[in-house]
């Protein structure tokens, strides 16, 4: 099946610094990628939809200046958490849609655990 | 507002039995519904998709039903194994075809 990678898998940073997370589709092209965050024992919350070559669409309540998304190519989207604070600590997961598949399925990356001290 | 509900309590069953998980939704008319498996500290893995015009879908030991009148999907794992222990999420594709929304998941524990 289709593979989506994320890097890094874990990151610990100091409050006030920025952190970039990469999401790559390895064996298919993804014009659309999604970014989610997940708190312990809770559901995935959609943060934004990342579209190749255009601006990301953010969900209500998600600060676009705080969570910068860049979908630079058909296989890469990045999420930058700017001026991170402890409340930004969470599990961030990306997914990519394989429009070429018969099920129009989205495939998830393994996630990135962000801890802000 | 749109709501997707899954039983937040863990489901504990004995190996070999059938596990049945429920997904209910309100204020939605989904084109289709998906089920995912998520292991701790990992991203979800796609299992099955069922469309609004399908009543039932099967894949090996998995079966999904979709009742658009009741606004409910049931997810069954037959002959369950300890390796099936994980959290299972349902997801609905909304009227805006570009977005998916997830339930909170139900944790399944299969005891040997």
PDB file of C-alpha atoms in Angstrom:
ATOM      1  CA  UNK A   1       0.000   0.000   0.000  1.00  0.00           C
ATOM      2  CA  UNK A   2       0.883   3.676  -0.157  1.00  0.00           C
ATOM      3  CA  UNK A   3       3.467   4.911   2.336  1.00  0.00           C
ATOM      4  CA  UNK A   4       3.621   8.256   4.085  1.00  0.00           C
ATOM      5  CA  UNK A   5       6.624   9.211   6.167  1.00  0.00           C
ATOM      6  CA  UNK A   6       7.050  11.892   8.802  1.00  0.00           C
ATOM      7  CA  UNK A   7      10.186  13.438  10.180  1.00  0.00           C
ATOM      8  CA  UNK A   8      11.143  13.762  12.937  1.00  0.00           C
ATOM      9  CA  UNK A   9       9.320  11.100  14.907  1.00  0.00           C
ATOM     10  CA  UNK A  10      10.021  12.854  18.202  1.00  0.00           C
ATOM     11  CA  UNK A  11      11.183  16.345  19.016  1.00  0.00           C
ATOM     12  CA  UNK A  12      11.790  18.156  22.266  1.00  0.00           C
ATOM     13  CA  UNK A  13      12.260  21.891  22.140  1.00  0.00           C
ATOM     14  CA  UNK A  14      12.391  24.894  24.399  1.00  0.00           C
ATOM     15  CA  UNK A  15       9.488  27.295  24.699  1.00  0.00           C
ATOM     16  CA  UNK A  16       9.673  30.055  22.110  1.00  0.00           C
ATOM     17  CA  UNK A  17      11.482  28.088  19.436  1.00  0.00           C
ATOM     18  CA  UNK A  18      10.023  26.938  16.109  1.00  0.00           C
ATOM     19  CA  UNK A  19       9.754  23.345  15.005  1.00  0.00           C
ATOM     20  CA  UNK A  20       9.327  22.030  11.471  1.00  0.00           C
ATOM     21  CA  UNK A  21       7.697  18.683  10.745  1.00  0.00           C
ATOM     22  CA  UNK A  22       7.923  17.088   7.302  1.00  0.00           C
ATOM     23  CA  UNK A  23       5.365  14.822   5.700  1.00  0.00           C
ATOM     24  CA  UNK A  24       6.239  12.884   2.535  1.00  0.00           C
ATOM     25  CA  UNK A  25       4.284  10.563   0.303  1.00  0.00           C
ATOM     26  CA  UNK A  26       6.843   8.008  -0.803  1.00  0.00           C
ATOM     27  CA  UNK A  27       5.261   6.142  -3.674  1.00  0.00           C
ATOM     28  CA  UNK A  28       2.411   8.310  -4.880  1.00  0.00           C
ATOM     29  CA  UNK A  29       1.666  11.931  -5.596  1.00  0.00           C
ATOM     30  CA  UNK A  30      -0.507  13.778  -3.129  1.00  0.00           C
ATOM     31  CA  UNK A  31      -2.092  17.016  -4.241  1.00  0.00           C
ATOM     32  CA  UNK A  32      -3.809  17.156  -0.870  1.00  0.00           C
ATOM     33  CA  UNK A  33      -2.379  16.424   2.552  1.00  0.00           C
ATOM     34  CA  UNK A  34      -3.971  16.865   5.943  1.00  0.00           C
ATOM     35  CA  UNK A  35      -2.498  17.791   9.297  1.00  0.00           C
ATOM     36  CA  UNK A  36      -4.015  16.521  12.522  1.00  0.00           C
ATOM     37  CA  UNK A  37      -3.146  16.767  16.167  1.00  0.00           C
ATOM     38  CA  UNK A  38      -4.083  14.234  18.784  1.00  0.00           C
ATOM     39  CA  UNK A  39      -4.080  14.550  22.557  1.00  0.00           C
ATOM     40  CA  UNK A  40      -3.817  11.445  24.738  1.00  0.00           C
ATOM     41  CA  UNK A  41      -6.896   9.234  24.530  1.00  0.00           C
ATOM     42  CA  UNK A  42      -8.620  11.697  22.244  1.00  0.00           C
ATOM     43  CA  UNK A  43      -9.539  11.729  18.603  1.00  0.00           C
ATOM     44  CA  UNK A  44      -7.606  13.161  15.722  1.00  0.00           C
ATOM     45  CA  UNK A  45      -8.479  16.810  15.308  1.00  0.00           C
ATOM     46  CA  UNK A  46      -8.134  18.143  11.794  1.00  0.00           C
ATOM     47  CA  UNK A  47      -5.993  21.272  11.826  1.00  0.00           C
ATOM     48  CA  UNK A  48      -5.664  22.132   8.171  1.00  0.00           C
ATOM     49  CA  UNK A  49      -5.818  20.907   4.613  1.00  0.00           C
ATOM     50  CA  UNK A  50      -2.646  21.399   2.644  1.00  0.00           C
ATOM     51  CA  UNK A  51      -2.986  21.828  -1.116  1.00  0.00           C
ATOM     52  CA  UNK A  52      -0.013  21.674  -3.441  1.00  0.00           C
ATOM     53  CA  UNK A  53       0.656  25.026  -5.010  1.00  0.00           C
ATOM     54  CA  UNK A  54      -1.884  26.977  -3.001  1.00  0.00           C
ATOM     55  CA  UNK A  55      -2.549  28.207   0.493  1.00  0.00           C
ATOM     56  CA  UNK A  56      -3.589  25.800   3.194  1.00  0.00           C
ATOM     57  CA  UNK A  57      -7.148  25.784   4.468  1.00  0.00           C
ATOM     58  CA  UNK A  58      -7.305  25.968   8.252  1.00  0.00           C
ATOM     59  CA  UNK A  59     -10.034  24.641  10.501  1.00  0.00           C
ATOM     60  CA  UNK A  60     -11.887  27.017  12.746  1.00  0.00           C
ATOM     61  CA  UNK A  61      -9.872  27.887  15.823  1.00  0.00           C
ATOM     62  CA  UNK A  62      -6.489  26.972  14.346  1.00  0.00           C
ATOM     63  CA  UNK A  63      -4.113  29.917  14.095  1.00  0.00           C
ATOM     64  CA  UNK A  64      -2.584  30.015  10.631  1.00  0.00           C
ATOM     65  CA  UNK A  65       0.275  32.245  11.789  1.00  0.00           C
ATOM     66  CA  UNK A  66       1.051  29.784  14.550  1.00  0.00           C
ATOM     67  CA  UNK A  67       0.959  26.668  12.409  1.00  0.00           C
ATOM     68  CA  UNK A  68       2.565  27.446   9.072  1.00  0.00           C
ATOM     69  CA  UNK A  69       1.930  24.938   6.317  1.00  0.00           C
ATOM     70  CA  UNK A  70       3.825  24.729   3.055  1.00  0.00           C
ATOM     71  CA  UNK A  71       2.978  22.170   0.379  1.00  0.00           C
ATOM     72  CA  UNK A  72       6.014  22.678  -1.813  1.00  0.00           C
ATOM     73  CA  UNK A  73       5.668  19.672  -4.084  1.00  0.00           C
ATOM     74  CA  UNK A  74       3.374  16.766  -4.872  1.00  0.00           C
ATOM     75  CA  UNK A  75       5.177  14.624  -2.313  1.00  0.00           C
ATOM     76  CA  UNK A  76       6.056  17.024   0.509  1.00  0.00           C
ATOM     77  CA  UNK A  77       4.145  19.133   2.999  1.00  0.00           C
ATOM     78  CA  UNK A  78       5.666  20.807   6.035  1.00  0.00           C
ATOM     79  CA  UNK A  79       4.109  22.044   9.256  1.00  0.00           C
ATOM     80  CA  UNK A  80       6.035  24.622  11.255  1.00  0.00           C
ATOM     81  CA  UNK A  81       4.948  25.282  14.812  1.00  0.00           C
ATOM     82  CA  UNK A  82       6.165  28.808  15.438  1.00  0.00           C
ATOM     83  CA  UNK A  83       7.088  30.142  18.868  1.00  0.00           C
ATOM     84  CA  UNK A  84       6.100  26.853  20.451  1.00  0.00           C
ATOM     85  CA  UNK A  85       4.705  26.774  23.960  1.00  0.00           C
ATOM     86  CA  UNK A  86       4.051  23.860  26.329  1.00  0.00           C
ATOM     87  CA  UNK A  87       0.365  23.788  25.336  1.00  0.00           C
ATOM     88  CA  UNK A  88       1.478  22.966  21.787  1.00  0.00           C
ATOM     89  CA  UNK A  89       2.872  19.664  23.036  1.00  0.00           C
ATOM     90  CA  UNK A  90       0.930  16.981  21.226  1.00  0.00           C
ATOM     91  CA  UNK A  91       1.059  14.180  18.683  1.00  0.00           C
ATOM     92  CA  UNK A  92       0.981  15.616  15.171  1.00  0.00           C
ATOM     93  CA  UNK A  93      -0.035  13.333  12.326  1.00  0.00           C
ATOM     94  CA  UNK A  94      -0.198  14.003   8.616  1.00  0.00           C
ATOM     95  CA  UNK A  95      -2.087  12.131   5.973  1.00  0.00           C
ATOM     96  CA  UNK A  96      -2.068  12.166   2.203  1.00  0.00           C
ATOM     97  CA  UNK A  97      -4.842  11.298  -0.200  1.00  0.00           C
ATOM     98  CA  UNK A  98      -4.112   8.939  -3.032  1.00  0.00           C
ATOM     99  CA  UNK A  99      -6.542  10.094  -5.671  1.00  0.00           C
ATOM    100  CA  UNK A 100      -5.227   7.409  -7.947  1.00  0.00           C
ATOM    101  CA  UNK A 101      -6.583   4.635  -5.773  1.00  0.00           C
ATOM    102  CA  UNK A 102     -10.029   3.198  -6.301  1.00  0.00           C
ATOM    103  CA  UNK A 103     -11.031   3.961  -2.719  1.00  0.00           C
ATOM    104  CA  UNK A 104      -9.747   7.545  -2.592  1.00  0.00           C
ATOM    105  CA  UNK A 105      -8.157   6.635   0.698  1.00  0.00           C
ATOM    106  CA  UNK A 106      -6.006   8.756   2.911  1.00  0.00           C
ATOM    107  CA  UNK A 107      -2.793   7.255   4.247  1.00  0.00           C
ATOM    108  CA  UNK A 108      -1.319   8.389   7.513  1.00  0.00           C
ATOM    109  CA  UNK A 109       2.217   9.057   8.552  1.00  0.00           C
ATOM    110  CA  UNK A 110       3.584   7.524  11.755  1.00  0.00           C
ATOM    111  CA  UNK A 111       3.180  10.783  13.656  1.00  0.00           C
ATOM    112  CA  UNK A 112       5.507  13.237  15.390  1.00  0.00           C
ATOM    113  CA  UNK A 113       5.562  13.573  19.158  1.00  0.00           C
ATOM    114  CA  UNK A 114       6.282  17.208  20.046  1.00  0.00           C
ATOM    115  CA  UNK A 115       7.237  18.113  23.587  1.00  0.00           C
ATOM    116  CA  UNK A 116       7.742  21.776  24.410  1.00  0.00           C
ATOM    117  CA  UNK A 117       9.567  22.429  27.660  1.00  0.00           C
TER     118      UNK A 117
ATOM    119  CA  UNK B   1     -22.955  20.714  14.944  1.00  0.00           C
ATOM    120  CA  UNK B   2     -21.646  17.527  13.411  1.00  0.00           C
ATOM    121  CA  UNK B   3     -20.858  14.785  15.865  1.00  0.00           C
ATOM    122  CA  UNK B   4     -19.286  11.350  15.628  1.00  0.00           C
ATOM    123  CA  UNK B   5     -19.588   9.099  18.660  1.00  0.00           C
ATOM    124  CA  UNK B   6     -17.743   5.955  19.543  1.00  0.00           C
ATOM    125  CA  UNK B   7     -17.892   4.141  22.843  1.00  0.00           C
ATOM    126  CA  UNK B   8     -15.121   5.658  24.936  1.00  0.00           C
ATOM    127  CA  UNK B   9     -15.025   2.674  27.270  1.00  0.00           C
ATOM    128  CA  UNK B  10     -12.627  -0.068  26.349  1.00  0.00           C
ATOM    129  CA  UNK B  11     -14.080  -3.277  24.989  1.00  0.00           C
ATOM    130  CA  UNK B  12     -12.615  -6.377  26.625  1.00  0.00           C
ATOM    131  CA  UNK B  13     -13.271  -9.728  24.993  1.00  0.00           C
ATOM    132  CA  UNK B  14     -11.883 -13.231  25.018  1.00  0.00           C
ATOM    133  CA  UNK B  15      -9.772 -14.537  22.185  1.00  0.00           C
ATOM    134  CA  UNK B  16     -11.851 -16.282  19.537  1.00  0.00           C
ATOM    135  CA  UNK B  17     -14.980 -14.230  20.178  1.00  0.00           C
ATOM    136  CA  UNK B  18     -16.432 -11.608  17.844  1.00  0.00           C
ATOM    137  CA  UNK B  19     -15.750  -7.989  18.724  1.00  0.00           C
ATOM    138  CA  UNK B  20     -18.387  -5.427  17.719  1.00  0.00           C
ATOM    139  CA  UNK B  21     -17.636  -1.731  17.762  1.00  0.00           C
ATOM    140  CA  UNK B  22     -20.148   1.055  17.155  1.00  0.00           C
ATOM    141  CA  UNK B  23     -19.934   4.393  15.417  1.00  0.00           C
ATOM    142  CA  UNK B  24     -22.892   6.779  15.582  1.00  0.00           C
ATOM    143  CA  UNK B  25     -23.126  10.143  13.915  1.00  0.00           C
ATOM    144  CA  UNK B  26     -25.463  13.118  13.888  1.00  0.00           C
ATOM    145  CA  UNK B  27     -25.946  16.093  11.596  1.00  0.00           C
ATOM    146  CA  UNK B  28     -24.111  14.339   8.815  1.00  0.00           C
ATOM    147  CA  UNK B  29     -24.917  12.886   5.455  1.00  0.00           C
ATOM    148  CA  UNK B  30     -21.621  11.173   4.711  1.00  0.00           C
ATOM    149  CA  UNK B  31     -20.816   9.915   1.265  1.00  0.00           C
ATOM    150  CA  UNK B  32     -18.905   7.085   2.907  1.00  0.00           C
ATOM    151  CA  UNK B  33     -17.465   5.919   6.166  1.00  0.00           C
ATOM    152  CA  UNK B  34     -14.049   4.471   6.946  1.00  0.00           C
ATOM    153  CA  UNK B  35     -12.591   2.430   9.766  1.00  0.00           C
ATOM    154  CA  UNK B  36      -9.010   2.706  10.920  1.00  0.00           C
ATOM    155  CA  UNK B  37      -6.808   0.931  13.426  1.00  0.00           C
ATOM    156  CA  UNK B  38      -4.417   2.906  15.591  1.00  0.00           C
ATOM    157  CA  UNK B  39      -1.716   1.450  17.801  1.00  0.00           C
ATOM    158  CA  UNK B  40      -0.189   3.526  20.648  1.00  0.00           C
ATOM    159  CA  UNK B  41       2.162   6.216  19.379  1.00  0.00           C
ATOM    160  CA  UNK B  42       1.448   5.399  15.732  1.00  0.00           C
ATOM    161  CA  UNK B  43      -0.599   6.881  12.930  1.00  0.00           C
ATOM    162  CA  UNK B  44      -3.929   5.276  11.981  1.00  0.00           C
ATOM    163  CA  UNK B  45      -3.971   2.485   9.427  1.00  0.00           C
ATOM    164  CA  UNK B  46      -6.828   2.231   6.938  1.00  0.00           C
ATOM    165  CA  UNK B  47      -8.923  -0.934   7.231  1.00  0.00           C
ATOM    166  CA  UNK B  48     -12.205  -0.657   5.359  1.00  0.00           C
ATOM    167  CA  UNK B  49     -14.393   1.817   3.514  1.00  0.00           C
ATOM    168  CA  UNK B  50     -18.137   1.495   3.050  1.00  0.00           C
ATOM    169  CA  UNK B  51     -20.205   3.755   0.813  1.00  0.00           C
ATOM    170  CA  UNK B  52     -23.638   5.154   1.594  1.00  0.00           C
ATOM    171  CA  UNK B  53     -25.314   2.832  -0.895  1.00  0.00           C
ATOM    172  CA  UNK B  54     -23.662  -0.276   0.583  1.00  0.00           C
ATOM    173  CA  UNK B  55     -25.134  -2.157   3.531  1.00  0.00           C
ATOM    174  CA  UNK B  56     -22.205  -4.401   4.314  1.00  0.00           C
ATOM    175  CA  UNK B  57     -18.529  -4.812   3.451  1.00  0.00           C
ATOM    176  CA  UNK B  58     -16.186  -7.671   4.320  1.00  0.00           C
ATOM    177  CA  UNK B  59     -12.447  -8.145   4.345  1.00  0.00           C
ATOM    178  CA  UNK B  60     -11.046 -11.349   5.782  1.00  0.00           C
ATOM    179  CA  UNK B  61     -12.132 -11.390   9.471  1.00  0.00           C
ATOM    180  CA  UNK B  62     -13.513  -7.861   9.302  1.00  0.00           C
ATOM    181  CA  UNK B  63     -17.074  -6.824   8.541  1.00  0.00           C
ATOM    182  CA  UNK B  64     -18.571  -3.359   8.439  1.00  0.00           C
ATOM    183  CA  UNK B  65     -22.224  -2.406   8.191  1.00  0.00           C
ATOM    184  CA  UNK B  66     -23.624   1.022   7.410  1.00  0.00           C
ATOM    185  CA  UNK B  67     -27.170   2.053   8.261  1.00  0.00           C
ATOM    186  CA  UNK B  68     -27.821   5.575   6.989  1.00  0.00           C
ATOM    187  CA  UNK B  69     -31.306   5.574   8.533  1.00  0.00           C
ATOM    188  CA  UNK B  70     -29.988   4.838  12.017  1.00  0.00           C
ATOM    189  CA  UNK B  71     -26.870   6.906  11.264  1.00  0.00           C
ATOM    190  CA  UNK B  72     -24.746   4.069  12.545  1.00  0.00           C
ATOM    191  CA  UNK B  73     -21.920   1.816  11.464  1.00  0.00           C
ATOM    192  CA  UNK B  74     -20.943  -1.426  13.152  1.00  0.00           C
ATOM    193  CA  UNK B  75     -17.451  -2.877  12.888  1.00  0.00           C
ATOM    194  CA  UNK B  76     -16.995  -6.579  13.585  1.00  0.00           C
ATOM    195  CA  UNK B  77     -13.852  -8.620  14.061  1.00  0.00           C
ATOM    196  CA  UNK B  78     -14.569 -12.346  14.035  1.00  0.00           C
ATOM    197  CA  UNK B  79     -12.322 -14.955  15.659  1.00  0.00           C
ATOM    198  CA  UNK B  80     -10.531 -12.155  17.467  1.00  0.00           C
ATOM    199  CA  UNK B  81      -6.870 -12.498  18.394  1.00  0.00           C
ATOM    200  CA  UNK B  82      -4.705 -10.690  20.972  1.00  0.00           C
ATOM    201  CA  UNK B  83      -2.941  -9.027  18.003  1.00  0.00           C
ATOM    202  CA  UNK B  84      -6.236  -7.290  17.224  1.00  0.00           C
ATOM    203  CA  UNK B  85      -5.892  -5.263  20.424  1.00  0.00           C
ATOM    204  CA  UNK B  86      -5.730  -1.603  19.401  1.00  0.00           C
ATOM    205  CA  UNK B  87      -7.886   1.501  19.159  1.00  0.00           C
ATOM    206  CA  UNK B  88     -10.335   1.544  16.275  1.00  0.00           C
ATOM    207  CA  UNK B  89     -11.446   4.817  14.768  1.00  0.00           C
ATOM    208  CA  UNK B  90     -14.307   5.582  12.440  1.00  0.00           C
ATOM    209  CA  UNK B  91     -14.064   8.490  10.059  1.00  0.00           C
ATOM    210  CA  UNK B  92     -16.627  10.217   7.902  1.00  0.00           C
ATOM    211  CA  UNK B  93     -16.107  12.167   4.747  1.00  0.00           C
ATOM    212  CA  UNK B  94     -18.215  15.277   5.010  1.00  0.00           C
ATOM    213  CA  UNK B  95     -20.263  17.230   2.531  1.00  0.00           C
ATOM    214  CA  UNK B  96     -17.062  19.095   1.729  1.00  0.00           C
ATOM    215  CA  UNK B  97     -15.475  16.177  -0.052  1.00  0.00           C
ATOM    216  CA  UNK B  98     -12.022  17.270   0.939  1.00  0.00           C
ATOM    217  CA  UNK B  99     -12.351  16.658   4.676  1.00  0.00           C
ATOM    218  CA  UNK B 100     -12.502  13.693   6.986  1.00  0.00           C
ATOM    219  CA  UNK B 101     -13.671  13.780  10.583  1.00  0.00           C
ATOM    220  CA  UNK B 102     -12.838  11.160  13.179  1.00  0.00           C
ATOM    221  CA  UNK B 103     -14.564   9.647  16.164  1.00  0.00           C
ATOM    222  CA  UNK B 104     -12.659   9.427  19.420  1.00  0.00           C
ATOM    223  CA  UNK B 105     -12.019   5.726  18.960  1.00  0.00           C
ATOM    224  CA  UNK B 106     -12.753   2.609  20.974  1.00  0.00           C
ATOM    225  CA  UNK B 107      -9.955   0.632  22.552  1.00  0.00           C
ATOM    226  CA  UNK B 108     -10.263  -3.115  22.032  1.00  0.00           C
ATOM    227  CA  UNK B 109      -8.497  -5.544  24.357  1.00  0.00           C
ATOM    228  CA  UNK B 110      -8.489  -9.179  23.285  1.00  0.00           C
ATOM    229  CA  UNK B 111      -7.431 -11.463  26.101  1.00  0.00           C
ATOM    230  CA  UNK B 112      -5.763 -14.818  25.415  1.00  0.00           C
TER     231      UNK B 112
END
